[in-house]
Coordinates of C-alpha atoms (C1' of nucleotides) in Angstrom, one line a residue:
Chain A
X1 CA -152.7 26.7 129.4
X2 CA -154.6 30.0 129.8
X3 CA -154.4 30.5 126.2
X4 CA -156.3 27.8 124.7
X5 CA -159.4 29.3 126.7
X6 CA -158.5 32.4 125.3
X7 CA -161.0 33.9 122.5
X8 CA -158.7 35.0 119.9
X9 CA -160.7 37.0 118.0
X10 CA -157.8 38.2 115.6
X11 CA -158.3 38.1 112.4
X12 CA -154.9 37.2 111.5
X13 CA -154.3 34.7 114.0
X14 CA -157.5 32.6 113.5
X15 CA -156.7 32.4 110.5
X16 CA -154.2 30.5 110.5
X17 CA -154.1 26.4 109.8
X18 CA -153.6 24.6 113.0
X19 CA -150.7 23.4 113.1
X20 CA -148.6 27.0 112.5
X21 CA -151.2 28.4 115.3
X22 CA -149.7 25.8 117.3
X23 CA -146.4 27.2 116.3
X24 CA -147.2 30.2 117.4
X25 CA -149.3 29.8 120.4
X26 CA -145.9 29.7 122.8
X27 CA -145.2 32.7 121.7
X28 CA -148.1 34.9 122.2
X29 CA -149.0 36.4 125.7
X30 CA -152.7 37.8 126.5
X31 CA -152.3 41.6 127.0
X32 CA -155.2 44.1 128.3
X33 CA -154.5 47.5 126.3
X34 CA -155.6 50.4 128.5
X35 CA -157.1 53.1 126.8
X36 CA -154.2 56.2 125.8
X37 CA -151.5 53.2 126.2
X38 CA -149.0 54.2 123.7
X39 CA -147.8 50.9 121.8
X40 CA -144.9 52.8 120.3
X41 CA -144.1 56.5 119.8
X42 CA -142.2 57.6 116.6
X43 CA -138.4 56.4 116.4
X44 CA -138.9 53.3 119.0
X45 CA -137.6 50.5 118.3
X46 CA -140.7 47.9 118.3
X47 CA -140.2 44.9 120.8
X48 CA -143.7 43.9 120.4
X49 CA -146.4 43.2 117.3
X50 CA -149.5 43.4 119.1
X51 CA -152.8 41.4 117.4
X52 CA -156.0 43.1 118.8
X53 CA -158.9 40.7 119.7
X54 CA -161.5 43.1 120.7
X55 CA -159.1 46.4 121.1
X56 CA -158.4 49.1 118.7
X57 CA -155.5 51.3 117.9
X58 CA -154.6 54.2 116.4
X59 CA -151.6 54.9 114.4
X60 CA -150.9 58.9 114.1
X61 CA -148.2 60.5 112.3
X62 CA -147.0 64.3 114.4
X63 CA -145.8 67.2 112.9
X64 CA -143.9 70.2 114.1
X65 CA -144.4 68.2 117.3
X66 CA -148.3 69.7 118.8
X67 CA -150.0 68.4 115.7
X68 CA -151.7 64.8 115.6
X69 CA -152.8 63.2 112.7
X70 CA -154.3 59.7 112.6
X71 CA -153.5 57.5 109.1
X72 CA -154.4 54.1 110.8
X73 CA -156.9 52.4 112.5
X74 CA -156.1 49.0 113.2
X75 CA -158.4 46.4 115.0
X76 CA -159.0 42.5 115.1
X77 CA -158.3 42.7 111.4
X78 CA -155.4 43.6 111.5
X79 CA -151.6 44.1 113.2
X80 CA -149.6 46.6 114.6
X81 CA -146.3 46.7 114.0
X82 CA -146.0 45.5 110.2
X83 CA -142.6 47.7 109.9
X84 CA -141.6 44.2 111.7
X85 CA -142.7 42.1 108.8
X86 CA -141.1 44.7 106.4
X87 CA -137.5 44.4 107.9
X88 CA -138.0 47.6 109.7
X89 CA -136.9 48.0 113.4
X90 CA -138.3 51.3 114.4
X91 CA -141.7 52.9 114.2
X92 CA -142.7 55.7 112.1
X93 CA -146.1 56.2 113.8
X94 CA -147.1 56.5 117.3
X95 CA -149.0 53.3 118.1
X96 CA -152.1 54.7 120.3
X97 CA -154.9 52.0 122.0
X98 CA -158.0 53.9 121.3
X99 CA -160.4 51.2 122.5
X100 CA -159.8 49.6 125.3
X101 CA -159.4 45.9 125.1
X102 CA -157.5 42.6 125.2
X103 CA -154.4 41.8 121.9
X104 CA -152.2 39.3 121.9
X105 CA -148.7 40.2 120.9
X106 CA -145.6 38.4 120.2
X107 CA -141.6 39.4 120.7
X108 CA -140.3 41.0 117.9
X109 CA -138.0 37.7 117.1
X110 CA -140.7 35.6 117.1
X111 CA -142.5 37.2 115.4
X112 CA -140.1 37.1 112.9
X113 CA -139.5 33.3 113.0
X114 CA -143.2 32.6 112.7
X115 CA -143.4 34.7 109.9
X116 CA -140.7 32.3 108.2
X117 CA -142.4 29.3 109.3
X118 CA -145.6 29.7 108.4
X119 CA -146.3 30.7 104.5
X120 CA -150.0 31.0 105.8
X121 CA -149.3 34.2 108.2
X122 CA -146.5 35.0 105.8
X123 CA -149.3 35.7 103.0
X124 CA -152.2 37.3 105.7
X125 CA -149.4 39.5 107.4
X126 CA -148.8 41.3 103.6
X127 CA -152.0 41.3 102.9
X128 CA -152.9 43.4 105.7
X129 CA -149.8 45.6 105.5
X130 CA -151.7 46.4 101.8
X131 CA -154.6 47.3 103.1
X132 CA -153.5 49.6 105.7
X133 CA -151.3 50.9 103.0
X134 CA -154.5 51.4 101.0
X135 CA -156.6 53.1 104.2
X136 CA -153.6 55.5 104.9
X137 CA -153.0 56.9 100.9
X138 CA -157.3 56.8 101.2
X139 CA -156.8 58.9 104.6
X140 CA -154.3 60.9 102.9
X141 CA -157.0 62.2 100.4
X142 CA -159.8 62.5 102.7
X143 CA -158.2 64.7 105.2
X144 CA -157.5 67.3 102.1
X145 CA -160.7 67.1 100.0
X146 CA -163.5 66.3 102.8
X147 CA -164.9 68.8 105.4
X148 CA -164.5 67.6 109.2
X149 CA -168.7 66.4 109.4
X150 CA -168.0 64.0 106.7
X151 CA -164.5 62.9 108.1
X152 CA -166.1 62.5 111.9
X153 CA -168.9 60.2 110.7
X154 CA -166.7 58.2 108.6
X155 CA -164.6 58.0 111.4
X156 CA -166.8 56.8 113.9
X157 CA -168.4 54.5 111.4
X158 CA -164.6 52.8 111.2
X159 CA -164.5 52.7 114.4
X160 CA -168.0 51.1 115.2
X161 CA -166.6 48.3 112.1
X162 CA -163.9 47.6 114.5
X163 CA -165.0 47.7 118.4
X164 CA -168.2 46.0 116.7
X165 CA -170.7 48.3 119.3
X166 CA -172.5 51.6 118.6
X167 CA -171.5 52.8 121.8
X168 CA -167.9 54.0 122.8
X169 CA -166.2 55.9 124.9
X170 CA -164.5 59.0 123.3
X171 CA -164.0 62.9 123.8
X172 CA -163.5 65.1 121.4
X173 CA -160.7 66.6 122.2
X174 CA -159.6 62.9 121.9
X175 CA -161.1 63.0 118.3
X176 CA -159.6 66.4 116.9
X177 CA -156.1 64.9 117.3
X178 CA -157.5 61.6 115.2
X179 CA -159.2 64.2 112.9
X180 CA -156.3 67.2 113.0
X181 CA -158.5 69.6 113.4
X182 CA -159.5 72.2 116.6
X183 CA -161.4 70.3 119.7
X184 CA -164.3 73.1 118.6
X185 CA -163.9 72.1 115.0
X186 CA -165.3 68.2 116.3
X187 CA -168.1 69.8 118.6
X188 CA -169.5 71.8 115.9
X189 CA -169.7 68.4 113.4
X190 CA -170.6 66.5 116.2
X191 CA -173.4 69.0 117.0
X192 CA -174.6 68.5 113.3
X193 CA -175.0 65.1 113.6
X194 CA -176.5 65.1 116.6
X195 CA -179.2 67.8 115.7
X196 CA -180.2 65.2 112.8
X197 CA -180.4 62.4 115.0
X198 CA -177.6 60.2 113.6
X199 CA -175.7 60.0 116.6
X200 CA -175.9 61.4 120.5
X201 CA -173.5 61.7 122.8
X202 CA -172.7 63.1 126.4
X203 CA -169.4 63.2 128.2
X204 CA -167.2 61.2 125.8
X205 CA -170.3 58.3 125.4
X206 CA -171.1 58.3 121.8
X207 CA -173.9 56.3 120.7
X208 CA -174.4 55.8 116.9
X209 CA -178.1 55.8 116.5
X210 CA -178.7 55.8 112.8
X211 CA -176.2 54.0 111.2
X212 CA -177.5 54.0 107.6
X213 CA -177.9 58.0 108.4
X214 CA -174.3 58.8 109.6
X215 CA -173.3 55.8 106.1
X216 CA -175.0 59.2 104.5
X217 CA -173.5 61.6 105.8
X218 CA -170.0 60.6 105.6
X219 CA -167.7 60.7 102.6
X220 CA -167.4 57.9 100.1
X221 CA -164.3 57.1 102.0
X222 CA -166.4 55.0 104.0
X223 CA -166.8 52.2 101.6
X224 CA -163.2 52.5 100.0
X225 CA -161.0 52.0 103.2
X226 CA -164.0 49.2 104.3
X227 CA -164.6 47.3 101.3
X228 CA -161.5 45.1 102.7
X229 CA -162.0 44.6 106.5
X230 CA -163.2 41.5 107.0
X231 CA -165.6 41.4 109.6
X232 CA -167.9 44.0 107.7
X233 CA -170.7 44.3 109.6
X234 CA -173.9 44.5 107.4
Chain B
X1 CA -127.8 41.1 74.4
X2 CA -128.6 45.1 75.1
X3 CA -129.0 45.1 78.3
X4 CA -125.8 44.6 79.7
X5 CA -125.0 47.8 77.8
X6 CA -127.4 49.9 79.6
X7 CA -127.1 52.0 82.9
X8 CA -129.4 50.0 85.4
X9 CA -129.5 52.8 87.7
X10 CA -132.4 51.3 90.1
X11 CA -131.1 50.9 93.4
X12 CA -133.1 47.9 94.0
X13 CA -131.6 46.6 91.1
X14 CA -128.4 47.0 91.2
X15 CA -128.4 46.6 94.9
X16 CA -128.5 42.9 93.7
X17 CA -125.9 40.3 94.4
X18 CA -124.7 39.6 90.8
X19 CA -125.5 36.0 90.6
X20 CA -129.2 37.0 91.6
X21 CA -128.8 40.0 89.1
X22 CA -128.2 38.0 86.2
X23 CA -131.5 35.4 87.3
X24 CA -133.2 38.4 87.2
X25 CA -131.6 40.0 83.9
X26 CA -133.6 37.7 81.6
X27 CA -136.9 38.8 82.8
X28 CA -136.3 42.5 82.7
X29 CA -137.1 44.7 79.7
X30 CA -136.1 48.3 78.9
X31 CA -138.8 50.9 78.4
X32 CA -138.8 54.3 77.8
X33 CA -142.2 55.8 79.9
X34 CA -142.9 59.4 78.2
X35 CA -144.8 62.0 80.7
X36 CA -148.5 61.5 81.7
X37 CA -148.2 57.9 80.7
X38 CA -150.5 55.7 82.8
X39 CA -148.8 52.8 84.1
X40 CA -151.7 51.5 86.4
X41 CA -155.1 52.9 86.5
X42 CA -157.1 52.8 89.7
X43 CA -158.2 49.0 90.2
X44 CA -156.3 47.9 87.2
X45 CA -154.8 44.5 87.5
X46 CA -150.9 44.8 87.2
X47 CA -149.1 43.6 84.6
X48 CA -145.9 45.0 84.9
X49 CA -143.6 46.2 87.5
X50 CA -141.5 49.1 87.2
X51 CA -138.0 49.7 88.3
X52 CA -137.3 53.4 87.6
X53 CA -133.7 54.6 86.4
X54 CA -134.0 58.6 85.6
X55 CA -138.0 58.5 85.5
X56 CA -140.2 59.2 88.3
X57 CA -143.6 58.3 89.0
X58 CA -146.2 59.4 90.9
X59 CA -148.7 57.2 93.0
X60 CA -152.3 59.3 93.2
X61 CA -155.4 58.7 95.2
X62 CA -158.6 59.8 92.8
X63 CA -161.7 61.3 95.4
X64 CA -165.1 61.9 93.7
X65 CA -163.4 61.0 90.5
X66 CA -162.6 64.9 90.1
X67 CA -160.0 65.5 92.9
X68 CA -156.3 63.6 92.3
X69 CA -154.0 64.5 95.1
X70 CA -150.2 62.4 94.9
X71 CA -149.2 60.1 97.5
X72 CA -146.2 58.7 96.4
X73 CA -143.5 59.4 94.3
X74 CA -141.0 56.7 93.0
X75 CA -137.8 57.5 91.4
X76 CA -135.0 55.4 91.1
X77 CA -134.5 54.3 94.7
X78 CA -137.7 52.2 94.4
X79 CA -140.0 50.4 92.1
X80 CA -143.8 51.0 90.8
X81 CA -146.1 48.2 92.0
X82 CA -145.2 46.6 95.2
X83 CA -148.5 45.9 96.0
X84 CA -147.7 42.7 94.1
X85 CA -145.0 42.0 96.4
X86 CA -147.8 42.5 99.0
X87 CA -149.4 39.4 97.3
X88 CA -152.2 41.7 96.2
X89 CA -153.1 41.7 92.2
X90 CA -154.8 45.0 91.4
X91 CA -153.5 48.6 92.3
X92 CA -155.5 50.6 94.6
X93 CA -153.9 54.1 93.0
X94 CA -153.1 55.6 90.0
X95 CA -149.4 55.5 88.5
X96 CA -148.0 58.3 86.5
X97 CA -145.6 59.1 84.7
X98 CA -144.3 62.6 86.5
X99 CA -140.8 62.8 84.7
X100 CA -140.2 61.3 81.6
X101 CA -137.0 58.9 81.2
X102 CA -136.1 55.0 80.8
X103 CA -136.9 52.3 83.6
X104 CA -136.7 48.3 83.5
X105 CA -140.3 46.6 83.8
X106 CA -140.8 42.6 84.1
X107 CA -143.5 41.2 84.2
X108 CA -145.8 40.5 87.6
X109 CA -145.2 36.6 87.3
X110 CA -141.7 36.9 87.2
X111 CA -141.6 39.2 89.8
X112 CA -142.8 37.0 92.0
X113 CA -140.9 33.7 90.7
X114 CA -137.4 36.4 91.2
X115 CA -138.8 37.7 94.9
X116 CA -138.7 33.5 96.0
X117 CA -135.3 33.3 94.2
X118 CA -133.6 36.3 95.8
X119 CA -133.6 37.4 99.3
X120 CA -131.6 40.4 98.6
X121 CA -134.5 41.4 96.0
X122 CA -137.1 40.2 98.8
X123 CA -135.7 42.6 101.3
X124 CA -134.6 45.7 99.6
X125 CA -138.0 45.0 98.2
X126 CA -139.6 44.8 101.6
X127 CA -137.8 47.7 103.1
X128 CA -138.8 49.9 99.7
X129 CA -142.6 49.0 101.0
X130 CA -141.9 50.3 103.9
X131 CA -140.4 53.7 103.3
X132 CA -143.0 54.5 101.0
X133 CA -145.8 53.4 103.5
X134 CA -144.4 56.1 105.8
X135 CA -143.5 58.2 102.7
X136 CA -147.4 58.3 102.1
X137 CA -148.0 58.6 106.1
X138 CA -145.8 61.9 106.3
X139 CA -148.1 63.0 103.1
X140 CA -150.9 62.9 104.6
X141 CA -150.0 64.8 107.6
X142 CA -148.4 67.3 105.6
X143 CA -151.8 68.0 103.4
X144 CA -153.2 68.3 106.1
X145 CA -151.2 71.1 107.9
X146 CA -149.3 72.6 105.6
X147 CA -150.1 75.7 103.0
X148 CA -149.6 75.6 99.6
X149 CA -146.5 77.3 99.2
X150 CA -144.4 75.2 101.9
X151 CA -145.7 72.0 100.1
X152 CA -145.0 73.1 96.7
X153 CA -141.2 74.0 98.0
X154 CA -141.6 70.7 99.4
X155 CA -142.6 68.8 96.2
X156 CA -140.0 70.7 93.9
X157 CA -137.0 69.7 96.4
X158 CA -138.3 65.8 96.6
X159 CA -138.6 66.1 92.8
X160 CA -134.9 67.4 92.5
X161 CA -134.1 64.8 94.5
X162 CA -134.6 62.4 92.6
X163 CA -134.2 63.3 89.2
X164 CA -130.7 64.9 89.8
X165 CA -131.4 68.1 88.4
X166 CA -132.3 72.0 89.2
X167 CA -134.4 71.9 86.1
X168 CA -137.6 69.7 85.0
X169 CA -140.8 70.7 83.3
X170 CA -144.0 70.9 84.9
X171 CA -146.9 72.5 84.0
X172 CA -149.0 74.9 87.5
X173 CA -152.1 72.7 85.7
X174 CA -150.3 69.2 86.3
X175 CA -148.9 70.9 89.7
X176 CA -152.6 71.6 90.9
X177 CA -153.5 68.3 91.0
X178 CA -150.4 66.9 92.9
X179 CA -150.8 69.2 95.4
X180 CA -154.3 68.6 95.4
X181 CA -155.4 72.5 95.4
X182 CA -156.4 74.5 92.2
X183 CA -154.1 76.1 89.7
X184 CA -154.8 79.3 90.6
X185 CA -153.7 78.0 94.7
X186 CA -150.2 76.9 92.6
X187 CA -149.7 80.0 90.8
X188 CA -150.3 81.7 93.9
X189 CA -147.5 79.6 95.4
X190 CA -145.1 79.4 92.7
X191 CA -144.7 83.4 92.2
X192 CA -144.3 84.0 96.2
X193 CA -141.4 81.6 95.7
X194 CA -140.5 83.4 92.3
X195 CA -140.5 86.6 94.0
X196 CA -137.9 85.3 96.9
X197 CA -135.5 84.5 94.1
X198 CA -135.8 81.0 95.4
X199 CA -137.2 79.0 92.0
X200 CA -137.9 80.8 88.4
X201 CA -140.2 79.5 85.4
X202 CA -142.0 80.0 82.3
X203 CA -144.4 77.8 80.5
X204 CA -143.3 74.3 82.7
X205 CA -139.7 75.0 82.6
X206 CA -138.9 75.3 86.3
X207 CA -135.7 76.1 87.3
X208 CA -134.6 75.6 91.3
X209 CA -132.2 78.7 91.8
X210 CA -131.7 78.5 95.6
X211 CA -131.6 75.0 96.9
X212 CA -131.1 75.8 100.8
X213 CA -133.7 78.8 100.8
X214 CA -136.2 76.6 98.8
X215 CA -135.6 74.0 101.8
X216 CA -136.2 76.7 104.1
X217 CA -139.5 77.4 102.5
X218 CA -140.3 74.0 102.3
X219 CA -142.1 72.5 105.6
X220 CA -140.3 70.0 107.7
X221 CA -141.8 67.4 106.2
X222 CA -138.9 67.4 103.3
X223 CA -136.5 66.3 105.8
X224 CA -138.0 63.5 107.4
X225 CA -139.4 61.9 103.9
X226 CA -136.5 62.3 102.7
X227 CA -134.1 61.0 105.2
X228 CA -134.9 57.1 103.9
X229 CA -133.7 58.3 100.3
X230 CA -130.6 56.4 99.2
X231 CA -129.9 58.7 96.5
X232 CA -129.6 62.1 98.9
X233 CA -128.3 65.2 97.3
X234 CA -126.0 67.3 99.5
Chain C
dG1 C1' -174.4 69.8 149.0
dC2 C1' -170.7 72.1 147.5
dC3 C1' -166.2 72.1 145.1
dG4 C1' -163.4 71.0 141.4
dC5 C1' -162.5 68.8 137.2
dT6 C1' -163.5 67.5 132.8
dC7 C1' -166.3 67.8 128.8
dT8 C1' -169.1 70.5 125.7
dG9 C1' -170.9 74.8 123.7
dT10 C1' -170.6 79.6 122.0
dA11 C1' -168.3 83.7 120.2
dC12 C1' -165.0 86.6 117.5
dG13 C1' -162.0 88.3 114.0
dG14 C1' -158.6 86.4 110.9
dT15 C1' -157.0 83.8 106.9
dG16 C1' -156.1 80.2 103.6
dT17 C1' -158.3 78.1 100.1
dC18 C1' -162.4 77.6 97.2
dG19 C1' -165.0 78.2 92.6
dT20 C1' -165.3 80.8 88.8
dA21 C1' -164.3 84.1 85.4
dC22 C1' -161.5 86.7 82.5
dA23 C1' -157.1 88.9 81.2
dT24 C1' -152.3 88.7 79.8
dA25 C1' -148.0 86.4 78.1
dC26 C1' -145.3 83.3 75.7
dA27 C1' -144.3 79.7 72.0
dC28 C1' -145.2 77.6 67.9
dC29 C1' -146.9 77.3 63.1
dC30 C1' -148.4 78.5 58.6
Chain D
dG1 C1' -145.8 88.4 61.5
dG2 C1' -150.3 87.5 62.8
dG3 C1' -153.1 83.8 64.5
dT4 C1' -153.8 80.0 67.7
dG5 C1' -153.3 77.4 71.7
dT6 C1' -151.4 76.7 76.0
dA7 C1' -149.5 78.6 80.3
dT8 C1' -149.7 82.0 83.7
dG9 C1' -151.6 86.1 86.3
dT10 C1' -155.4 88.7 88.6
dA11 C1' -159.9 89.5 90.6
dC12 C1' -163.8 88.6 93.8
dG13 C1' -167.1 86.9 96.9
dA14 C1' -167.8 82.8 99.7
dC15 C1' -166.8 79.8 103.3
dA16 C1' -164.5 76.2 106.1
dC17 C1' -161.4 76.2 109.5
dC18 C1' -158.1 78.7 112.5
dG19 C1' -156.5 80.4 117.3
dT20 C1' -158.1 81.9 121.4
dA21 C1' -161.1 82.9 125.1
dC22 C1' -164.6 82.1 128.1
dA23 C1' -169.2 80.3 129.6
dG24 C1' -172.2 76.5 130.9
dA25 C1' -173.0 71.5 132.1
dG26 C1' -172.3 67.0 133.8
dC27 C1' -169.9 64.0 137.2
dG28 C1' -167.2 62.5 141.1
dG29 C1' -165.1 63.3 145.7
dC30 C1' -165.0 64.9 150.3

DNA sequence: GCCGCTCTGTACGGTGTCGTACATACACCC
DNA sequence: GGGTGTATGTACGACACCGTACAGAGCGGC
């Protein structure tokens, strides 16, 4: 089977004991996520929970339908589609891949039978649906109290956490929907941090260069919404 | 024994099939929460869980330890601390008392024990988590986009909502820091809606004159957070 | 090599909110 | 009924971000 050669570098699903991963393995199908694939938009029913190995998606909330916001940022720690384990059919969020990337996801009633089955992903499954919980009433703050230079580095330090590179392929008119702010609003930060040599970019190819600079630069938000991700780089 | 005397007027609670009800009964205790009481600080271990009847409670994120901004609000149709449902011991926000009134409170422990005993519990319980995880999403957007004066019309109608009444007593001070602006910002706000004949107030004592213009001040936001509430005014 | 497209940079006036300071108004108490 | 404390109102300059418009810069395709 193609699976078992599979690197499932999913949090959730490697952590699993054995013999539930079994369990589950049937179930799960390899997936490539295309960068801008929408997941779910808001008031889908969800037919798939989707467990990123080495992808990364956003989850935004819209308003007055031509704003974008993003709350979540989910990525091999994680899952999307924890309305699922919740008892919740429909999304509230639109489910965005941001990074390109392999997941593995699982039906929807499977997932749901797993989840009875195994107490393991049972206890991991609501443990991540706290954090994100946690990152999105974090977010909530941030986006009122913190100007966008903080909120961009902190945001692109998430996202290095996640994709695990310092190099990654967004625009910014990409990132002022993530951030809700004007695309010019994300050039001028972005310019800032480049004139200090924390990051450089050209065309949509950022390239963190000072980590420990742009750690300085962004808000303490940083460390709040990352003391819980588990792959924390150092 | 008292209890059966009082008005359990949690929807959680007495969405309860009776035979778990009375399981439960044993373990739950009346308390009276009096306004600005803290039931959780930020990272404090939970003891208790709430079960609100005519109280409310707010859920805030603390930035920079001088900024409070309100995530959540939890009135009757929920409970204060389902991060312990979430299998997760210490609260990542701060819970306050917004409106003063009774609620029922047992103790983390037997929450638990009473989530394996009852499914009903476990998934009114789970589908509680949920709306307030996109309750907090629809926050965040909203802080984000929306001035002052919508959100305050926004924040008075949710509030209305779920204590049952045009009146309550709030203090522009108190109001700042929900809204996450300063008092001057909310005494900015509340006289525009004063002067519309939409809301009146002196020293705290606010008074909601016009319910549908208030809503027509308010942003869109009202409607969709609000669409999950059981309780729903007409 | 030129065209066309996408991405990034700059400019401009407008405005919502900030931080701070001080003035007024109401309620309660001795 | 005058004093005290809390609640609300007003003022003012500063500034971050807004909406919009347009100019340059990099890259791919023919």
């Amino acid at each position: 089977m193609l699976l078992s050669q599979t690197v499932i570098a999913n949090a959730l699903l490697s952590s699993m004991p054995r013999s539930d991963y079994v369990n589950s393995m049937v179930h799960l199908e390899l997936v490539n996520l295309e960068f801008g694939d929408i997941l779910y938009e808001v008031g889908d029913t969800i037919k798939y929970v989707y467990f990123p190995n080495d992808s990364l998606v956003s989850l935004l909330t819209l308003v007055d339908s031509h704003h974008a916001l993003e709350v979540g940022m989910v990525g091999s720690e994680g899952l999307v589609g924890v309305a699922i384990a919740l008892g919740v059919k429909q999304s509230t969020v639109r489910a965005m891949v941001q990074g390109a990337g392999s997941a593995m996801r699982m039906k929807t009633a499977h997932f749901r039978a797993q989840l009875k089955q195994s107490a393991s992903l049972q206890k991991s499954v609501n443990l991540y649906t706290h954090v994100l919980m946690a990152q999105i009433a974090q977010t909530a703050a941030c986006n009122r109290f913190h100007q966008v230079e903080s909120r961009l580095a902190r945001w692109l330090l998430m996202t290095r956490d996640r994709v695990g590179m310092n190099q990654f392929h967004l625009t910014q008119d990409f990132l002022s929907d993530m951030l809700g702010v004007r695309r010019v609003g994300v050039t001028k930060a972005a310019r800032a941090l480049k004139d200090r040599n924390l990051i450089d970019y050209s065309r949509g190819n950022i390239d963190i260069l000072d980590g420990k600079g742009l750690e300085a630069a962004a808000c303490s938000c940083y460390k709040l919404s990352n003391h819980t991700l588990p792959t924390r780089r150092s």
